[in-house]
mmCIF file of C-alpha atoms in Angstrom:
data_model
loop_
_atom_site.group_PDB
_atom_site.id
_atom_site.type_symbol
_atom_site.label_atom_id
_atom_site.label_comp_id
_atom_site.label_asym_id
_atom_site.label_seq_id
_atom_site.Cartn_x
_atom_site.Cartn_y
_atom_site.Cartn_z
ATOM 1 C CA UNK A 51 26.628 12.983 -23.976
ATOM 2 C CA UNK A 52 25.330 10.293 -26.414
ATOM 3 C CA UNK A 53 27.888 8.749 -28.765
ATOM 4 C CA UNK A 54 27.533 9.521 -32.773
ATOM 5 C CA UNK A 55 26.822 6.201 -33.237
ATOM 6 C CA UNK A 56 23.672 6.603 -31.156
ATOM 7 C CA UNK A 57 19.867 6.964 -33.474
ATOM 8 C CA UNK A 58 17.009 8.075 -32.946
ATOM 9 C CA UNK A 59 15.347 4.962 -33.127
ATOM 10 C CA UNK A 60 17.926 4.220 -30.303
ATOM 11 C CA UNK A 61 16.683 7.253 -28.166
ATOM 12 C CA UNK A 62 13.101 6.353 -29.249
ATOM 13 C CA UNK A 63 13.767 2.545 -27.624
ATOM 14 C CA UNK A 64 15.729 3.984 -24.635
ATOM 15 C CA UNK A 65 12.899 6.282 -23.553
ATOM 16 C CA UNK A 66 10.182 3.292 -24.015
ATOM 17 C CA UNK A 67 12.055 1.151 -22.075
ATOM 18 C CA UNK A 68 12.565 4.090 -19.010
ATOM 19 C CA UNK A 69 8.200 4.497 -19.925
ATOM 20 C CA UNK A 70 7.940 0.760 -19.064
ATOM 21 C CA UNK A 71 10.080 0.345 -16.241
ATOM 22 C CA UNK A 72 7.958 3.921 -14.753
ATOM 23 C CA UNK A 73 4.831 2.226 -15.678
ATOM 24 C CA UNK A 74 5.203 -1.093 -13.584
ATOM 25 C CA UNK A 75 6.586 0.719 -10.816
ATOM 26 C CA UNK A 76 3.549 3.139 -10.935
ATOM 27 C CA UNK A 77 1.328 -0.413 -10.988
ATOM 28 C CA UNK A 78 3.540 -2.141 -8.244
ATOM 29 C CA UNK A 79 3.093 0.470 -6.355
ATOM 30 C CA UNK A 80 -0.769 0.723 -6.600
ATOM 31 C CA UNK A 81 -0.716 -3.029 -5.976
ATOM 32 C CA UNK A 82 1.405 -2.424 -2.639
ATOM 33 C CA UNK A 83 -1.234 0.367 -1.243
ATOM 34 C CA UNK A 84 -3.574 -2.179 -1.950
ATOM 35 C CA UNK A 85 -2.089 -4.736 -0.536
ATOM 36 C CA UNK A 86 -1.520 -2.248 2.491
ATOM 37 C CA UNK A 87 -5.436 -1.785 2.873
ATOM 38 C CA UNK A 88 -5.996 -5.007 2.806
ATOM 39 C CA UNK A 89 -3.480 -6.207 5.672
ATOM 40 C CA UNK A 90 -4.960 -3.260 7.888
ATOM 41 C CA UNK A 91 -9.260 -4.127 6.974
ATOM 42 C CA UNK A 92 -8.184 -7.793 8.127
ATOM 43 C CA UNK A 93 -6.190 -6.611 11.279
ATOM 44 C CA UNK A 94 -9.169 -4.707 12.301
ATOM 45 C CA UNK A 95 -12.033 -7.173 11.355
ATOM 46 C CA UNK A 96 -9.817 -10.013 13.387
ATOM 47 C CA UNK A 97 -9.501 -7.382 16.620
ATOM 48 C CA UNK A 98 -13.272 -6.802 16.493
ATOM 49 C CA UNK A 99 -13.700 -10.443 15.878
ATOM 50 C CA UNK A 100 -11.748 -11.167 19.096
ATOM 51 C CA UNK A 101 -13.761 -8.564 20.880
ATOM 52 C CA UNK A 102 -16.899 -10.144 19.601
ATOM 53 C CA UNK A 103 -16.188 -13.905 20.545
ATOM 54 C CA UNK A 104 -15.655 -12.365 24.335
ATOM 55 C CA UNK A 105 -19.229 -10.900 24.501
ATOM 56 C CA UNK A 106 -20.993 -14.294 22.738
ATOM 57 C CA UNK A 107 -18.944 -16.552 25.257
ATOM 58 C CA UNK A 108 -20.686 -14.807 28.061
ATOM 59 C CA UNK A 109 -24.199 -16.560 28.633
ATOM 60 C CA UNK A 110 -26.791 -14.274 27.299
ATOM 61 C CA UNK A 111 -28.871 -14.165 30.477
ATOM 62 C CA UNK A 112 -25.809 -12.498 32.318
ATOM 63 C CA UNK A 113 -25.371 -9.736 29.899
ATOM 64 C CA UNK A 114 -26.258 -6.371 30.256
ATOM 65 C CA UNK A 115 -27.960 -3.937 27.990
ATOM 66 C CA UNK A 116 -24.626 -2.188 27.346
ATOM 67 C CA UNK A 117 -23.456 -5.815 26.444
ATOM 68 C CA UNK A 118 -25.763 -7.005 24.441
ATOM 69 C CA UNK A 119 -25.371 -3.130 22.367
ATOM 70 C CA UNK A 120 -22.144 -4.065 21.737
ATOM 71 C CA UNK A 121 -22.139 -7.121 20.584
ATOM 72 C CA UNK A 122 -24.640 -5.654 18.070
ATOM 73 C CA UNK A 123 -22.466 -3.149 16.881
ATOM 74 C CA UNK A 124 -19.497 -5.027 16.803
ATOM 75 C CA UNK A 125 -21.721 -7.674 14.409
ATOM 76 C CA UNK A 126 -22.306 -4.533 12.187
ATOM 77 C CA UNK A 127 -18.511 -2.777 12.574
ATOM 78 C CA UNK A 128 -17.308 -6.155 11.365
ATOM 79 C CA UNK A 129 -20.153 -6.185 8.520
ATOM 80 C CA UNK A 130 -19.143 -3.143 7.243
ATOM 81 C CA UNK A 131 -15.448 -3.921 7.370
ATOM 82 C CA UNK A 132 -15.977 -7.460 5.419
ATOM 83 C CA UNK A 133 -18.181 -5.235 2.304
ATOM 84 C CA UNK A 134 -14.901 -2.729 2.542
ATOM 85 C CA UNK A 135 -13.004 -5.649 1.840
ATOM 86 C CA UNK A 136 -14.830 -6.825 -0.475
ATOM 87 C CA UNK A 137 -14.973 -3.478 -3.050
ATOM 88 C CA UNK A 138 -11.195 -3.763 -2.551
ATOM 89 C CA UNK A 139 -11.480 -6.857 -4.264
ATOM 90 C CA UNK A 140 -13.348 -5.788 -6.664
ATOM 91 C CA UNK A 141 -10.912 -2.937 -7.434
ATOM 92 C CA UNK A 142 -8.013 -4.812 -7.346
ATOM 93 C CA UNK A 143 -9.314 -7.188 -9.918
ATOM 94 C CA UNK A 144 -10.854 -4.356 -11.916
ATOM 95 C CA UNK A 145 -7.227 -2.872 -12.067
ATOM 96 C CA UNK A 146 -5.932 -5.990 -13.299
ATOM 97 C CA UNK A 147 -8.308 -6.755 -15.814
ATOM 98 C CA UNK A 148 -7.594 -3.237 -16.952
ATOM 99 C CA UNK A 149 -3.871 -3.610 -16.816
ATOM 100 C CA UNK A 150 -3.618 -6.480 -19.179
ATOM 101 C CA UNK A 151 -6.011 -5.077 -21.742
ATOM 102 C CA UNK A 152 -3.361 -2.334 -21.688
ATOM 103 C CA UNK A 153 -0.419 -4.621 -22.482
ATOM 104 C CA UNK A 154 -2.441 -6.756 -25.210
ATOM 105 C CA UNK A 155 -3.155 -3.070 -26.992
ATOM 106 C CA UNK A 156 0.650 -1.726 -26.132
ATOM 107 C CA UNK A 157 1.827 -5.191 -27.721
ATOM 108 C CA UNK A 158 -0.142 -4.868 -30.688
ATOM 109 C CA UNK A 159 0.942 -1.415 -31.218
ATOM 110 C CA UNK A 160 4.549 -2.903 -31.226
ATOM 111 C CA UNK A 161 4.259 -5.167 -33.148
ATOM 112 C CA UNK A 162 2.622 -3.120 -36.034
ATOM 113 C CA UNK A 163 5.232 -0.759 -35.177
ATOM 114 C CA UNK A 164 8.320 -3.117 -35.578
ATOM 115 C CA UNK A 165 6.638 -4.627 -38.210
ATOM 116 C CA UNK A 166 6.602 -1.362 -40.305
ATOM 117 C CA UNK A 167 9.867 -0.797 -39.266
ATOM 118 C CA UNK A 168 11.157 -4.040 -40.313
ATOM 119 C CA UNK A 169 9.524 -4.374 -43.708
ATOM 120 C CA UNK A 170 10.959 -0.315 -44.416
ATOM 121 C CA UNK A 171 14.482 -1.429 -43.510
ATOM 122 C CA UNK A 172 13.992 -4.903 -45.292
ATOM 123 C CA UNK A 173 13.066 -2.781 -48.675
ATOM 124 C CA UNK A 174 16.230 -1.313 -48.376
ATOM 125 C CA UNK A 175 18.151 -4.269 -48.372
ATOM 126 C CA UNK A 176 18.667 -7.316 -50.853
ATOM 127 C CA UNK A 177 16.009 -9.468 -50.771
ATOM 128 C CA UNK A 178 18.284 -12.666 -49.501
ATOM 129 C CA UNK A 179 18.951 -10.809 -46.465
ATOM 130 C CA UNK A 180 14.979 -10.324 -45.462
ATOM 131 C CA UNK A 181 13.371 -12.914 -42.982
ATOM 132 C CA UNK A 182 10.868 -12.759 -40.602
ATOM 133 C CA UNK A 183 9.757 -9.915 -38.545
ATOM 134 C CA UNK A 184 10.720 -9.850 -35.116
ATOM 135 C CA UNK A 185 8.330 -11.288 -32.483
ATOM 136 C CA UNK A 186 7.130 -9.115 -29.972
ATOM 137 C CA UNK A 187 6.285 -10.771 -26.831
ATOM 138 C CA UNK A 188 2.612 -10.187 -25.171
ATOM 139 C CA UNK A 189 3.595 -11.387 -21.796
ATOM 140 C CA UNK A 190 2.140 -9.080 -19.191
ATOM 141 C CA UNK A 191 5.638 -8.372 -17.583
ATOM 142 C CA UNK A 192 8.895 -6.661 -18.641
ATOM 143 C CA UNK A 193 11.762 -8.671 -18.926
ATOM 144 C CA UNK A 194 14.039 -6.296 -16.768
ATOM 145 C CA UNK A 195 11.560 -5.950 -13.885
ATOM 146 C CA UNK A 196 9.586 -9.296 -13.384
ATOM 147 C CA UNK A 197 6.304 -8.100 -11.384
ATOM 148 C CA UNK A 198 4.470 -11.108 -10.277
ATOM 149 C CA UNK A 199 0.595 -10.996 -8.732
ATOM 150 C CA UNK A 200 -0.191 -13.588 -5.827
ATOM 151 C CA UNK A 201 -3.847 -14.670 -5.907
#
């Protein structure tokens, strides 16, 4: 049960810091499946790889037509795997890109919001006591629940 000391503007803060903390978990965890694709393309390009640099070290006039098929088609599994890769890329820098746009907009919308909020209060109050508006930072992280991105 909330004290009677608690506001609304209290609640309000509360339930945008619980938004917050929800929203970088729902991004961490977006970057981990990523990250999770990512591990598992280069796993298989690196077995297929390995597979590959057995059929090239055998000379070419000893390999069969089965041989020589597979070496093509490992070439082209391995192809395919690397462009894969590659739109993962893209994504994942697509969604970051995206992500700070997000936090330069949610920042501005703070700080026109505390800056309402401050000048409404401030009205209320003799003018010695007003001084500047509180700052609103525009880093890309929350304080409580550092998220860092390794290039």
């Amino acid at each position: 049960m909330a004290d009677s000391t608690t506001t609304i503007d209290d609640i309000e803060g509360e339930l945008f810091k619980i938004e917050r903390i929800r929203e970088i978990l729902v991004r961490r965890e977006s970057e981990l499946r990523y990250m999770m694709d990512d591990i598992q393309l280069c796993k298989e390009i690196s077995r297929l790889k390995k597979e590959l640099q057995k059929l090239i070290a055998l000379p070419e006039n000893e390999k069969s037509n089965e041989e020589k098929q597979k070496e093509e088609e490992l070439v082209q599994q391995i192809h395919k795997l690397v462009e894969t890769r590659d739109f993962l890329v893209d994504d994942v820098e697509f969604e970051r890109l995206r992500e700070r746009e997000e936090d330069k907009e949610m920042a501005e919308f703070l700080q026109s919001k505390l800056s309402k909020s401050y000048f409404q209060k401030a009205s209320l109050q003799p003018e010695s006591t007003i001084c500047s508006p509180p700052r609103v930072s525009t880093s890309h992280h929350c304080s409580c629940f550092p998220l860092q991105r390794h290039h």
